[in-house]
Amino acid sequence: MSADERERRGARRRGGFWRDNSLTLVFGTAFLVVLACQAVVGHAEFNEALTVDGLQTIGLGEYVTTSDFAVDVTENWQSEFLQFFLYIFGTVWLLQRGSPESKELHKAGPESDREQRLGDHARSDSPRWAGTKDWRQRVYSRSLGIVMGCLFLGSWSAQSVAGVAAYDEQQLRQLQAPVGWAEYLVLPDFWSRTLQNWQSELLAVAAMVILSVYLRQRGSPESKPVGAAHTSTGVEG
């Protein structure tokens, strides 16, 4: 048994389910809590608007099924998935000297089969499709980016559908004609919702990449070791 296998087995014995999955569990729980808070606050704001328009207010359960709530949620989801989609594919080729968010400077590109443990270079514990030499390997080797791209397109499409419904509802309240989905896609309302999220996500990625060159967070894999040189690239703490 290799040293790596012994270390992995020892780690499995030491950690339980909660510890082994704490990152997902904590952030998943935080997501649900924040989503619930957004529903409560959005419900109050929505009812205020109804009151101003002289309309009857609605309950929280009814509010979370409205297009207003759906568009507010999905417009944030699509920008987050876009961020990860661009970052996953971009970091294959794009580099930042000194950043742990970048690969080492000599590794730009998809790398060799040996480096990626593909085909004949797959190990006994490698995913099954990594050891194939057909379309399954090609798909699996890009599966993370593909799924993130699909999640982005799906949530962006959902935003557009919910957005036109919310926009048309507002139009009817103001005794104006509603618009169709295709027409809504070229309106400022759709692109304002979209671009204000895109720019913030791109700014956050750029800030993380460059700040991690010079700043440290002890113990975090998103940071270099505290004593690592500023020029060290692709090194995680």
PDB file of C-alpha atoms in Angstrom:
ATOM      1  CA  MET A   1       0.000   0.000   0.000  1.00  0.00           C
ATOM      2  CA  SER A   2       1.383   3.393  -1.006  1.00  0.00           C
ATOM      3  CA  ALA A   3       1.881   6.276   1.426  1.00  0.00           C
ATOM      4  CA  ASP A   4      -0.871   8.256  -0.329  1.00  0.00           C
ATOM      5  CA  GLU A   5      -3.380   5.409   0.104  1.00  0.00           C
ATOM      6  CA  ARG A   6      -2.486   5.018   3.777  1.00  0.00           C
ATOM      7  CA  GLU A   7      -2.949   8.753   4.292  1.00  0.00           C
ATOM      8  CA  ARG A   8      -6.344   8.708   2.571  1.00  0.00           C
ATOM      9  CA  ARG A   9      -7.542   5.760   4.626  1.00  0.00           C
ATOM     10  CA  GLY A  10      -6.344   7.408   7.809  1.00  0.00           C
ATOM     11  CA  ALA A  11      -8.190  10.607   6.905  1.00  0.00           C
ATOM     12  CA  ARG A  12     -11.405   8.655   6.259  1.00  0.00           C
ATOM     13  CA  ARG A  13     -11.143   6.983   9.659  1.00  0.00           C
ATOM     14  CA  ARG A  14     -10.535  10.272  11.451  1.00  0.00           C
ATOM     15  CA  GLY A  15     -13.334  12.216   9.783  1.00  0.00           C
ATOM     16  CA  GLY A  16     -17.054  11.578   9.892  1.00  0.00           C
ATOM     17  CA  PHE A  17     -19.726  12.543   7.408  1.00  0.00           C
ATOM     18  CA  TRP A  18     -20.249  16.059   8.794  1.00  0.00           C
ATOM     19  CA  ARG A  19     -16.561  16.883   8.856  1.00  0.00           C
ATOM     20  CA  ASP A  20     -15.893  15.353   5.439  1.00  0.00           C
ATOM     21  CA  ASN A  21     -18.704  17.375   3.869  1.00  0.00           C
ATOM     22  CA  SER A  22     -18.686  20.471   6.082  1.00  0.00           C
ATOM     23  CA  LEU A  23     -17.850  22.931   3.294  1.00  0.00           C
ATOM     24  CA  THR A  24     -20.853  21.890   1.202  1.00  0.00           C
ATOM     25  CA  LEU A  25     -23.165  21.538   4.192  1.00  0.00           C
ATOM     26  CA  VAL A  26     -22.338  24.933   5.703  1.00  0.00           C
ATOM     27  CA  PHE A  27     -22.618  26.849   2.457  1.00  0.00           C
ATOM     28  CA  GLY A  28     -25.712  24.910   1.390  1.00  0.00           C
ATOM     29  CA  THR A  29     -27.406  25.702   4.686  1.00  0.00           C
ATOM     30  CA  ALA A  30     -26.328  29.347   4.487  1.00  0.00           C
ATOM     31  CA  PHE A  31     -27.800  29.516   0.987  1.00  0.00           C
ATOM     32  CA  LEU A  32     -31.194  28.282   2.221  1.00  0.00           C
ATOM     33  CA  VAL A  33     -31.178  30.698   5.159  1.00  0.00           C
ATOM     34  CA  VAL A  34     -30.322  33.680   2.968  1.00  0.00           C
ATOM     35  CA  LEU A  35     -32.878  32.624   0.340  1.00  0.00           C
ATOM     36  CA  ALA A  36     -35.545  32.493   3.054  1.00  0.00           C
ATOM     37  CA  CYS A  37     -34.523  35.941   4.288  1.00  0.00           C
ATOM     38  CA  GLN A  38     -34.671  37.262   0.729  1.00  0.00           C
ATOM     39  CA  ALA A  39     -38.210  35.883   0.421  1.00  0.00           C
ATOM     40  CA  VAL A  40     -39.317  37.607   3.637  1.00  0.00           C
ATOM     41  CA  VAL A  41     -37.782  40.970   2.727  1.00  0.00           C
ATOM     42  CA  GLY A  42     -38.939  40.756  -0.885  1.00  0.00           C
ATOM     43  CA  HIS A  43     -42.456  39.914   0.265  1.00  0.00           C
ATOM     44  CA  ALA A  44     -42.571  43.026   2.437  1.00  0.00           C
ATOM     45  CA  GLU A  45     -41.278  45.215  -0.399  1.00  0.00           C
ATOM     46  CA  PHE A  46     -43.738  43.674  -2.872  1.00  0.00           C
ATOM     47  CA  ASN A  47     -46.695  44.315  -0.564  1.00  0.00           C
ATOM     48  CA  GLU A  48     -45.580  47.909  -0.084  1.00  0.00           C
ATOM     49  CA  ALA A  49     -45.720  48.374  -3.857  1.00  0.00           C
ATOM     50  CA  LEU A  50     -49.181  46.787  -3.993  1.00  0.00           C
ATOM     51  CA  THR A  51     -50.407  49.089  -1.240  1.00  0.00           C
ATOM     52  CA  VAL A  52     -49.099  52.158  -3.074  1.00  0.00           C
ATOM     53  CA  ASP A  53     -50.965  51.001  -6.203  1.00  0.00           C
ATOM     54  CA  GLY A  54     -54.137  50.491  -4.172  1.00  0.00           C
ATOM     55  CA  LEU A  55     -54.110  46.699  -4.629  1.00  0.00           C
ATOM     56  CA  GLN A  56     -54.670  43.871  -2.157  1.00  0.00           C
ATOM     57  CA  THR A  57     -51.563  42.480  -0.480  1.00  0.00           C
ATOM     58  CA  ILE A  58     -50.613  38.797  -0.697  1.00  0.00           C
ATOM     59  CA  GLY A  59     -49.171  36.204   1.684  1.00  0.00           C
ATOM     60  CA  LEU A  60     -45.597  34.962   1.777  1.00  0.00           C
ATOM     61  CA  GLY A  61     -46.495  31.591   0.272  1.00  0.00           C
ATOM     62  CA  GLU A  62     -48.139  33.269  -2.684  1.00  0.00           C
ATOM     63  CA  TYR A  63     -45.244  35.697  -3.097  1.00  0.00           C
ATOM     64  CA  VAL A  64     -42.596  32.991  -3.550  1.00  0.00           C
ATOM     65  CA  THR A  65     -44.553  31.718  -6.581  1.00  0.00           C
ATOM     66  CA  THR A  66     -44.631  35.129  -8.262  1.00  0.00           C
ATOM     67  CA  SER A  67     -42.501  36.183 -11.212  1.00  0.00           C
ATOM     68  CA  ASP A  68     -41.066  39.043  -9.127  1.00  0.00           C
ATOM     69  CA  PHE A  69     -39.466  36.626  -6.679  1.00  0.00           C
ATOM     70  CA  ALA A  70     -38.350  34.266  -9.453  1.00  0.00           C
ATOM     71  CA  VAL A  71     -36.613  36.962 -11.471  1.00  0.00           C
ATOM     72  CA  ASP A  72     -34.821  38.358  -8.412  1.00  0.00           C
ATOM     73  CA  VAL A  73     -33.454  34.901  -7.598  1.00  0.00           C
ATOM     74  CA  THR A  74     -32.520  33.752 -11.088  1.00  0.00           C
ATOM     75  CA  GLU A  75     -30.791  36.980 -12.104  1.00  0.00           C
ATOM     76  CA  ASN A  76     -28.265  36.335  -9.337  1.00  0.00           C
ATOM     77  CA  TRP A  77     -27.935  32.633 -10.056  1.00  0.00           C
ATOM     78  CA  GLN A  78     -27.106  33.133 -13.715  1.00  0.00           C
ATOM     79  CA  SER A  79     -24.324  35.612 -12.962  1.00  0.00           C
ATOM     80  CA  GLU A  80     -22.748  33.275 -10.425  1.00  0.00           C
ATOM     81  CA  PHE A  81     -22.773  30.334 -12.824  1.00  0.00           C
ATOM     82  CA  LEU A  82     -21.394  32.577 -15.584  1.00  0.00           C
ATOM     83  CA  GLN A  83     -18.545  33.577 -13.279  1.00  0.00           C
ATOM     84  CA  PHE A  84     -17.549  29.974 -12.631  1.00  0.00           C
ATOM     85  CA  PHE A  85     -18.055  28.941 -16.260  1.00  0.00           C
ATOM     86  CA  LEU A  86     -15.724  31.676 -17.532  1.00  0.00           C
ATOM     87  CA  TYR A  87     -13.231  31.093 -14.731  1.00  0.00           C
ATOM     88  CA  ILE A  88     -13.071  27.322 -15.266  1.00  0.00           C
ATOM     89  CA  PHE A  89     -12.441  27.605 -19.001  1.00  0.00           C
ATOM     90  CA  GLY A  90     -10.392  30.801 -18.795  1.00  0.00           C
ATOM     91  CA  THR A  91      -7.859  29.386 -16.352  1.00  0.00           C
ATOM     92  CA  VAL A  92      -6.979  26.635 -18.833  1.00  0.00           C
ATOM     93  CA  TRP A  93      -5.064  29.222 -20.866  1.00  0.00           C
ATOM     94  CA  LEU A  94      -4.985  32.489 -18.914  1.00  0.00           C
ATOM     95  CA  LEU A  95      -2.323  33.013 -16.248  1.00  0.00           C
ATOM     96  CA  GLN A  96      -1.471  35.422 -13.446  1.00  0.00           C
ATOM     97  CA  ARG A  97       2.090  35.350 -12.199  1.00  0.00           C
ATOM     98  CA  GLY A  98       2.182  34.952  -8.424  1.00  0.00           C
ATOM     99  CA  SER A  99      -1.474  33.975  -7.939  1.00  0.00           C
ATOM    100  CA  PRO A 100      -2.645  30.651  -6.427  1.00  0.00           C
ATOM    101  CA  GLU A 101      -5.734  31.090  -8.622  1.00  0.00           C
ATOM    102  CA  SER A 102      -3.540  30.552 -11.690  1.00  0.00           C
ATOM    103  CA  LYS A 103      -1.761  27.460 -12.933  1.00  0.00           C
ATOM    104  CA  GLU A 104       2.008  27.447 -13.018  1.00  0.00           C
ATOM    105  CA  LEU A 105       3.243  29.538 -15.929  1.00  0.00           C
ATOM    106  CA  HIS A 106       4.622  26.589 -17.916  1.00  0.00           C
ATOM    107  CA  LYS A 107       1.330  24.642 -17.725  1.00  0.00           C
ATOM    108  CA  ALA A 108      -0.882  26.857 -19.900  1.00  0.00           C
ATOM    109  CA  GLY A 109      -3.256  24.784 -22.017  1.00  0.00           C
ATOM    110  CA  PRO A 110      -5.086  21.471 -21.502  1.00  0.00           C
ATOM    111  CA  GLU A 111      -1.858  19.673 -20.442  1.00  0.00           C
ATOM    112  CA  SER A 112      -0.720  16.207 -21.465  1.00  0.00           C
ATOM    113  CA  ASP A 113      -2.531  12.910 -20.881  1.00  0.00           C
ATOM    114  CA  ARG A 114       0.173  11.962 -18.391  1.00  0.00           C
ATOM    115  CA  GLU A 115      -0.327  15.128 -16.349  1.00  0.00           C
ATOM    116  CA  GLN A 116      -4.108  14.731 -16.439  1.00  0.00           C
ATOM    117  CA  ARG A 117      -4.014  10.946 -15.779  1.00  0.00           C
ATOM    118  CA  LEU A 118      -5.977  10.116 -18.906  1.00  0.00           C
ATOM    119  CA  GLY A 119      -6.132   6.952 -21.010  1.00  0.00           C
ATOM    120  CA  ASP A 120      -3.159   4.701 -20.363  1.00  0.00           C
ATOM    121  CA  HIS A 121      -2.031   7.048 -17.584  1.00  0.00           C
ATOM    122  CA  ALA A 122      -5.230   6.628 -15.519  1.00  0.00           C
ATOM    123  CA  ARG A 123      -4.773   5.110 -12.057  1.00  0.00           C
ATOM    124  CA  SER A 124      -6.764   2.480 -10.256  1.00  0.00           C
ATOM    125  CA  ASP A 125      -8.691   5.150  -8.333  1.00  0.00           C
ATOM    126  CA  SER A 126      -9.271   7.407 -11.377  1.00  0.00           C
ATOM    127  CA  PRO A 127     -12.872   7.957 -12.557  1.00  0.00           C
ATOM    128  CA  ARG A 128     -13.868   5.262 -15.060  1.00  0.00           C
ATOM    129  CA  TRP A 129     -14.322   7.612 -17.997  1.00  0.00           C
ATOM    130  CA  ALA A 130     -10.847   9.094 -17.494  1.00  0.00           C
ATOM    131  CA  GLY A 131      -9.345   5.776 -18.549  1.00  0.00           C
ATOM    132  CA  THR A 132     -11.286   5.540 -21.820  1.00  0.00           C
ATOM    133  CA  LYS A 133     -10.019   6.753 -25.191  1.00  0.00           C
ATOM    134  CA  ASP A 134     -13.262   7.777 -26.897  1.00  0.00           C
ATOM    135  CA  TRP A 135     -15.975  10.443 -26.611  1.00  0.00           C
ATOM    136  CA  ARG A 136     -16.501   9.638 -22.936  1.00  0.00           C
ATOM    137  CA  GLN A 137     -13.033  10.872 -22.065  1.00  0.00           C
ATOM    138  CA  ARG A 138     -13.501  14.039 -24.117  1.00  0.00           C
ATOM    139  CA  VAL A 139     -16.821  14.795 -22.437  1.00  0.00           C
ATOM    140  CA  TYR A 140     -15.707  13.932 -18.907  1.00  0.00           C
ATOM    141  CA  SER A 141     -12.489  15.937 -19.233  1.00  0.00           C
ATOM    142  CA  ARG A 142     -14.639  19.051 -19.803  1.00  0.00           C
ATOM    143  CA  SER A 143     -17.668  18.055 -17.741  1.00  0.00           C
ATOM    144  CA  LEU A 144     -17.297  20.684 -15.007  1.00  0.00           C
ATOM    145  CA  GLY A 145     -17.221  23.566 -17.469  1.00  0.00           C
ATOM    146  CA  ILE A 146     -20.023  22.057 -19.550  1.00  0.00           C
ATOM    147  CA  VAL A 147     -22.332  21.670 -16.553  1.00  0.00           C
ATOM    148  CA  MET A 148     -21.563  25.202 -15.324  1.00  0.00           C
ATOM    149  CA  GLY A 149     -22.295  26.525 -18.807  1.00  0.00           C
ATOM    150  CA  CYS A 150     -25.612  24.659 -18.917  1.00  0.00           C
ATOM    151  CA  LEU A 151     -26.548  25.949 -15.455  1.00  0.00           C
ATOM    152  CA  PHE A 152     -25.768  29.484 -16.602  1.00  0.00           C
ATOM    153  CA  LEU A 153     -27.861  29.171 -19.769  1.00  0.00           C
ATOM    154  CA  GLY A 154     -30.705  27.516 -17.854  1.00  0.00           C
ATOM    155  CA  SER A 155     -30.835  30.142 -15.118  1.00  0.00           C
ATOM    156  CA  TRP A 156     -30.432  32.978 -17.649  1.00  0.00           C
ATOM    157  CA  SER A 157     -33.347  31.578 -19.647  1.00  0.00           C
ATOM    158  CA  ALA A 158     -35.390  31.289 -16.442  1.00  0.00           C
ATOM    159  CA  GLN A 159     -34.534  34.907 -15.645  1.00  0.00           C
ATOM    160  CA  SER A 160     -35.778  36.034 -19.043  1.00  0.00           C
ATOM    161  CA  VAL A 161     -39.072  34.147 -18.685  1.00  0.00           C
ATOM    162  CA  ALA A 162     -39.689  35.358 -15.132  1.00  0.00           C
ATOM    163  CA  GLY A 163     -38.476  38.812 -16.088  1.00  0.00           C
ATOM    164  CA  VAL A 164     -40.947  39.303 -18.909  1.00  0.00           C
ATOM    165  CA  ALA A 165     -43.786  38.099 -16.657  1.00  0.00           C
ATOM    166  CA  ALA A 166     -42.804  40.567 -13.921  1.00  0.00           C
ATOM    167  CA  TYR A 167     -42.344  43.358 -16.471  1.00  0.00           C
ATOM    168  CA  ASP A 168     -45.730  42.723 -18.067  1.00  0.00           C
ATOM    169  CA  GLU A 169     -47.405  42.672 -14.665  1.00  0.00           C
ATOM    170  CA  GLN A 170     -45.956  46.096 -13.963  1.00  0.00           C
ATOM    171  CA  GLN A 171     -47.053  47.305 -17.394  1.00  0.00           C
ATOM    172  CA  LEU A 172     -50.642  46.203 -16.728  1.00  0.00           C
ATOM    173  CA  ARG A 173     -50.676  47.964 -13.353  1.00  0.00           C
ATOM    174  CA  GLN A 174     -49.755  51.162 -15.193  1.00  0.00           C
ATOM    175  CA  LEU A 175     -52.418  50.476 -17.847  1.00  0.00           C
ATOM    176  CA  GLN A 176     -49.792  49.921 -20.520  1.00  0.00           C
ATOM    177  CA  ALA A 177     -49.578  47.142 -23.104  1.00  0.00           C
ATOM    178  CA  PRO A 178     -47.550  44.047 -22.184  1.00  0.00           C
ATOM    179  CA  VAL A 179     -44.649  42.884 -24.359  1.00  0.00           C
ATOM    180  CA  GLY A 180     -43.658  39.505 -25.745  1.00  0.00           C
ATOM    181  CA  TRP A 181     -40.622  37.474 -24.640  1.00  0.00           C
ATOM    182  CA  ALA A 182     -38.548  38.269 -27.736  1.00  0.00           C
ATOM    183  CA  GLU A 183     -39.313  41.972 -27.372  1.00  0.00           C
ATOM    184  CA  TYR A 184     -38.391  41.900 -23.685  1.00  0.00           C
ATOM    185  CA  LEU A 185     -34.928  40.511 -24.485  1.00  0.00           C
ATOM    186  CA  VAL A 186     -33.896  43.796 -26.108  1.00  0.00           C
ATOM    187  CA  LEU A 187     -35.400  46.067 -23.441  1.00  0.00           C
ATOM    188  CA  PRO A 188     -33.213  47.933 -20.914  1.00  0.00           C
ATOM    189  CA  ASP A 189     -34.991  46.177 -18.008  1.00  0.00           C
ATOM    190  CA  PHE A 190     -33.578  42.784 -19.024  1.00  0.00           C
ATOM    191  CA  TRP A 191     -30.050  43.978 -19.736  1.00  0.00           C
ATOM    192  CA  SER A 192     -29.922  46.234 -16.677  1.00  0.00           C
ATOM    193  CA  ARG A 193     -30.712  43.230 -14.470  1.00  0.00           C
ATOM    194  CA  THR A 194     -28.150  41.140 -16.346  1.00  0.00           C
ATOM    195  CA  LEU A 195     -25.194  43.503 -16.694  1.00  0.00           C
ATOM    196  CA  GLN A 196     -25.280  44.844 -13.131  1.00  0.00           C
ATOM    197  CA  ASN A 197     -24.660  41.270 -11.963  1.00  0.00           C
ATOM    198  CA  TRP A 198     -22.076  40.383 -14.587  1.00  0.00           C
ATOM    199  CA  GLN A 199     -19.851  43.359 -13.830  1.00  0.00           C
ATOM    200  CA  SER A 200     -19.839  42.636 -10.100  1.00  0.00           C
ATOM    201  CA  GLU A 201     -18.910  38.980 -10.618  1.00  0.00           C
ATOM    202  CA  LEU A 202     -16.086  39.829 -13.027  1.00  0.00           C
ATOM    203  CA  LEU A 203     -14.762  42.458 -10.623  1.00  0.00           C
ATOM    204  CA  ALA A 204     -14.780  39.931  -7.765  1.00  0.00           C
ATOM    205  CA  VAL A 205     -12.802  37.374  -9.808  1.00  0.00           C
ATOM    206  CA  ALA A 206     -10.246  39.954 -10.926  1.00  0.00           C
ATOM    207  CA  ALA A 207      -9.839  41.216  -7.352  1.00  0.00           C
ATOM    208  CA  MET A 208      -9.362  37.679  -5.981  1.00  0.00           C
ATOM    209  CA  VAL A 209      -6.768  36.827  -8.618  1.00  0.00           C
ATOM    210  CA  ILE A 210      -4.587  39.899  -8.104  1.00  0.00           C
ATOM    211  CA  LEU A 211      -4.999  40.325  -4.332  1.00  0.00           C
ATOM    212  CA  SER A 212      -3.981  36.701  -3.719  1.00  0.00           C
ATOM    213  CA  VAL A 213      -0.586  37.526  -5.258  1.00  0.00           C
ATOM    214  CA  TYR A 214       0.324  39.790  -2.339  1.00  0.00           C
ATOM    215  CA  LEU A 215      -2.064  38.911   0.508  1.00  0.00           C
ATOM    216  CA  ARG A 216      -2.403  35.660   2.489  1.00  0.00           C
ATOM    217  CA  GLN A 217      -4.964  33.723   4.500  1.00  0.00           C
ATOM    218  CA  ARG A 218      -3.317  31.139   6.681  1.00  0.00           C
ATOM    219  CA  GLY A 219      -4.708  27.642   6.174  1.00  0.00           C
ATOM    220  CA  SER A 220      -6.870  28.454   3.150  1.00  0.00           C
ATOM    221  CA  PRO A 221      -6.382  26.604  -0.165  1.00  0.00           C
ATOM    222  CA  GLU A 222      -7.412  29.848  -1.870  1.00  0.00           C
ATOM    223  CA  SER A 223      -4.211  31.454  -0.547  1.00  0.00           C
ATOM    224  CA  LYS A 224      -0.538  30.697  -0.909  1.00  0.00           C
ATOM    225  CA  PRO A 225       1.366  29.635   2.203  1.00  0.00           C
ATOM    226  CA  VAL A 226       2.011  32.731   4.310  1.00  0.00           C
ATOM    227  CA  GLY A 227       5.746  32.544   3.713  1.00  0.00           C
ATOM    228  CA  ALA A 228       5.550  31.896  -0.032  1.00  0.00           C
ATOM    229  CA  ALA A 229       7.153  34.439  -2.332  1.00  0.00           C
ATOM    230  CA  HIS A 230       4.907  36.897  -4.147  1.00  0.00           C
ATOM    231  CA  THR A 231       6.133  35.435  -7.436  1.00  0.00           C
ATOM    232  CA  SER A 232       5.132  31.844  -6.518  1.00  0.00           C
ATOM    233  CA  THR A 233       2.411  30.796  -8.988  1.00  0.00           C
ATOM    234  CA  GLY A 234      -0.108  27.986  -8.683  1.00  0.00           C
ATOM    235  CA  VAL A 235       0.930  27.207  -5.100  1.00  0.00           C
ATOM    236  CA  GLU A 236      -1.860  26.676  -2.585  1.00  0.00           C
ATOM    237  CA  GLY A 237      -1.673  26.854   1.204  1.00  0.00           C
TER     238      GLY A 237
END
